[in-house]
Structure formats: structure tokens, C-alpha cells
Short mmCIF file of C-alpha atoms in Angstrom, two decimals:
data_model
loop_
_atom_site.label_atom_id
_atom_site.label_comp_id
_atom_site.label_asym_id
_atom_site.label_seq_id
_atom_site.Cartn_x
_atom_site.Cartn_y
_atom_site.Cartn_z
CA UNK A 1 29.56 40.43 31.17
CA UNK A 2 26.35 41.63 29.53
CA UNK A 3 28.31 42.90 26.75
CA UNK A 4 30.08 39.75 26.04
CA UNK A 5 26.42 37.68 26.53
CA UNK A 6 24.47 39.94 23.93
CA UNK A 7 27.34 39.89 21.59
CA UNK A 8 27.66 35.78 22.34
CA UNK A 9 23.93 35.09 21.84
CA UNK A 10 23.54 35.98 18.47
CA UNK A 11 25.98 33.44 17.34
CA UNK A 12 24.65 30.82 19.58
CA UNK A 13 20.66 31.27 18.00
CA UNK A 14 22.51 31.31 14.44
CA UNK A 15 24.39 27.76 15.46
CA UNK A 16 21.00 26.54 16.71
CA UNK A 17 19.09 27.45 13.90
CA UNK A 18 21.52 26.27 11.12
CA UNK A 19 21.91 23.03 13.34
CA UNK A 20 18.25 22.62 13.49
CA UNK A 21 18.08 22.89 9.19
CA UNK A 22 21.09 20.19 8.85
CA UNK A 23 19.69 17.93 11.12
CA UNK A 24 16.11 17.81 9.44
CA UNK A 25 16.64 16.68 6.13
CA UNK A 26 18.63 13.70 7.39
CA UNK A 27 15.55 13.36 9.90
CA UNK A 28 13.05 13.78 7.32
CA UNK A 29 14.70 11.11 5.18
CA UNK A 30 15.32 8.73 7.48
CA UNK A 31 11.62 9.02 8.60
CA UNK A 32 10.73 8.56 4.94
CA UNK A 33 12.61 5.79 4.65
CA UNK A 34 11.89 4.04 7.88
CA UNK A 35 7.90 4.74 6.61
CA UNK A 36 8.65 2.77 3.20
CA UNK A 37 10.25 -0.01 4.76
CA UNK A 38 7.59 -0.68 7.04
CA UNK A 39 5.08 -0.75 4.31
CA UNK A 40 7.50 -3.21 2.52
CA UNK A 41 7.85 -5.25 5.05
CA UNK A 42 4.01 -4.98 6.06
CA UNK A 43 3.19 -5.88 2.77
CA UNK A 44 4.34 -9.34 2.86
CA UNK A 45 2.34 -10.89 5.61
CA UNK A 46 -0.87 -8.75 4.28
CA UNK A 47 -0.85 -9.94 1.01
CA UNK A 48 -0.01 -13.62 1.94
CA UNK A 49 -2.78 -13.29 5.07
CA UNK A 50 -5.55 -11.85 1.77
CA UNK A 51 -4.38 -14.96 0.12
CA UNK A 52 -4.68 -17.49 2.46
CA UNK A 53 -8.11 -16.12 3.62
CA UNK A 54 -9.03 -16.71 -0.10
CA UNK A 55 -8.16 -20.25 -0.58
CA UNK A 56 -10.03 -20.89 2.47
CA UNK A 57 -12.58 -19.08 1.34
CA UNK A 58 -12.48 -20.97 -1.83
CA UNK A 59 -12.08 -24.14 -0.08
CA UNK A 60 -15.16 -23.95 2.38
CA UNK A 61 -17.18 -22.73 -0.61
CA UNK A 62 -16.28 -25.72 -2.97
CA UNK A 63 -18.34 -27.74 -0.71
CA UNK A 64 -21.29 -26.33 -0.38
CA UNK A 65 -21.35 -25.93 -4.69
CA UNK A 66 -20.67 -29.66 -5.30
CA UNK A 67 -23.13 -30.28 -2.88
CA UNK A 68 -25.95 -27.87 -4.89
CA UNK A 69 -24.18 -29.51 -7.97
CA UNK A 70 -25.29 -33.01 -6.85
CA UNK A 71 -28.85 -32.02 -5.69
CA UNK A 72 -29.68 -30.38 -8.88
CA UNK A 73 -28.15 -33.33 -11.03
CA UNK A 74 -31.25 -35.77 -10.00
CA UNK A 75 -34.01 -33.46 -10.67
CA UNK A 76 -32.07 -33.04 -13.93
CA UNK A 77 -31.56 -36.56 -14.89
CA UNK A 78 -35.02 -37.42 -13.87
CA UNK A 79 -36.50 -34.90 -16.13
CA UNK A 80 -34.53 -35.66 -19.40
CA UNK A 81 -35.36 -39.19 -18.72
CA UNK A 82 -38.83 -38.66 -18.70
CA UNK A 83 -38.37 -36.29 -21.70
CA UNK A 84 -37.09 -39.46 -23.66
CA UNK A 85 -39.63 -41.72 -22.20
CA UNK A 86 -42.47 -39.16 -23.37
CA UNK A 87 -40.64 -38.30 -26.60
CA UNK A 88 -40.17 -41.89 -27.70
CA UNK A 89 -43.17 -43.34 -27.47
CA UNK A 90 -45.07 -40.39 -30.21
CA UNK A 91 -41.50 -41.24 -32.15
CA UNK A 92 -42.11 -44.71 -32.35
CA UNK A 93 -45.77 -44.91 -32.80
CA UNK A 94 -44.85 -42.07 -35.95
CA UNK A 95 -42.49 -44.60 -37.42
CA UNK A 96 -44.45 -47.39 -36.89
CA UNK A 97 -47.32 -46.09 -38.83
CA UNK A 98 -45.07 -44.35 -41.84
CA UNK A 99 -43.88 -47.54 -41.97
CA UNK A 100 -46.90 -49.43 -42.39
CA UNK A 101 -47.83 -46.59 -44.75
CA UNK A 102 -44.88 -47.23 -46.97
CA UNK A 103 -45.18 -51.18 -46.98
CA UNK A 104 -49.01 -50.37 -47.96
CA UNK A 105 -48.49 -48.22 -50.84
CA UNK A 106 -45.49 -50.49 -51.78
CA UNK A 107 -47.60 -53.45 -51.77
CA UNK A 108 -50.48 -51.95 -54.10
#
């Protein structure tokens, strides 16, 4: 009985062993694969979620700009009209008196 045990457990470790190096690479792959697939399939929804976040993002931050945008067009407007109002009147008084100028020395 001992015999037959010693001589049967060599084979036995040798069938385990050889059993255990089949089965991994199958294991291994299929691990590899299942890992890929997840990130596939988690990519998806993560890259649509980053997108969404950014058009509401860009949406709630489109307000506040045309908002600035307005405010800062008065101050704007009111200073280039005052520019022309302060401009004009050294522009006109110049022409006016080249002009008198001219019609003098034309009329001598």
C-alpha cells in the first residue's frame, strides 16, 4: 500500500503541476482580456460624462462673460464718445480758422 502510494504520488504532483501551467495562460488571458474590455467599455460613459461636464461648464460660463461683455461696453461707448466730443471741437475750431486763413490770403 505504501509502495503503490509513493510510486502513485509522483505522477499525481506531475498532473497537478502541468495542470496548474495549462490552465494559467488561458487564465491570464482571459483576465487580460476581461481587464481591456472593461476599460473599453468604461471609456464610453467617462469620456461622454468629461464632455457633458464641459458644455455645462461652457454654458454656465457664457453667462457670466456676456454679462462682463455688456458692463464694459458702456464705459466703452461713453469714453469714445467723449473722445469725439473733445476731439471735434479743436478739429473744427482748426478748420475754421485755416479756412478763414485761406479766404484771407485769397482775398489780398
Amino acid at each position: 500500500l505504501l509502495m503503490g502510494m509513493e510510486e502513485g504520488i509522483e505522477p499525481l504532483l506531475m498532473g497537478i503541476e502541468e495542470g496548474m501551467e495549462e490552465g494559467m495562460e488561458p487564465l491570464l488571458m482571459g483576465m487580460e482580456e476581461g481587464i481591456e474590455e472593461g476599460m473599453e467599455e468604461g471609456m464610453e460613459p467617462l469620456l461622454m460624462g468629461m464632455e457633458e461636464g464641459m458644455e455645462l461648464g461652457m454654458e454656465e460660463g457664457i453667462e457670466p462673460l456676456l454679462m462682463g461683455m455688456e458692463e464694459g461696453m458702456e464705459p466703452l461707448l461713453m469714453g469714445m464718445e467723449e473722445g469725439i466730443e473733445e476731439g471735434m471741437e479743436p478739429l473744427l475750431m482748426g478748420m475754421e480758422e485755416g479756412i478763414e486763413l485761406g479766404m484771407e490770403e485769397g482775398m489780398e
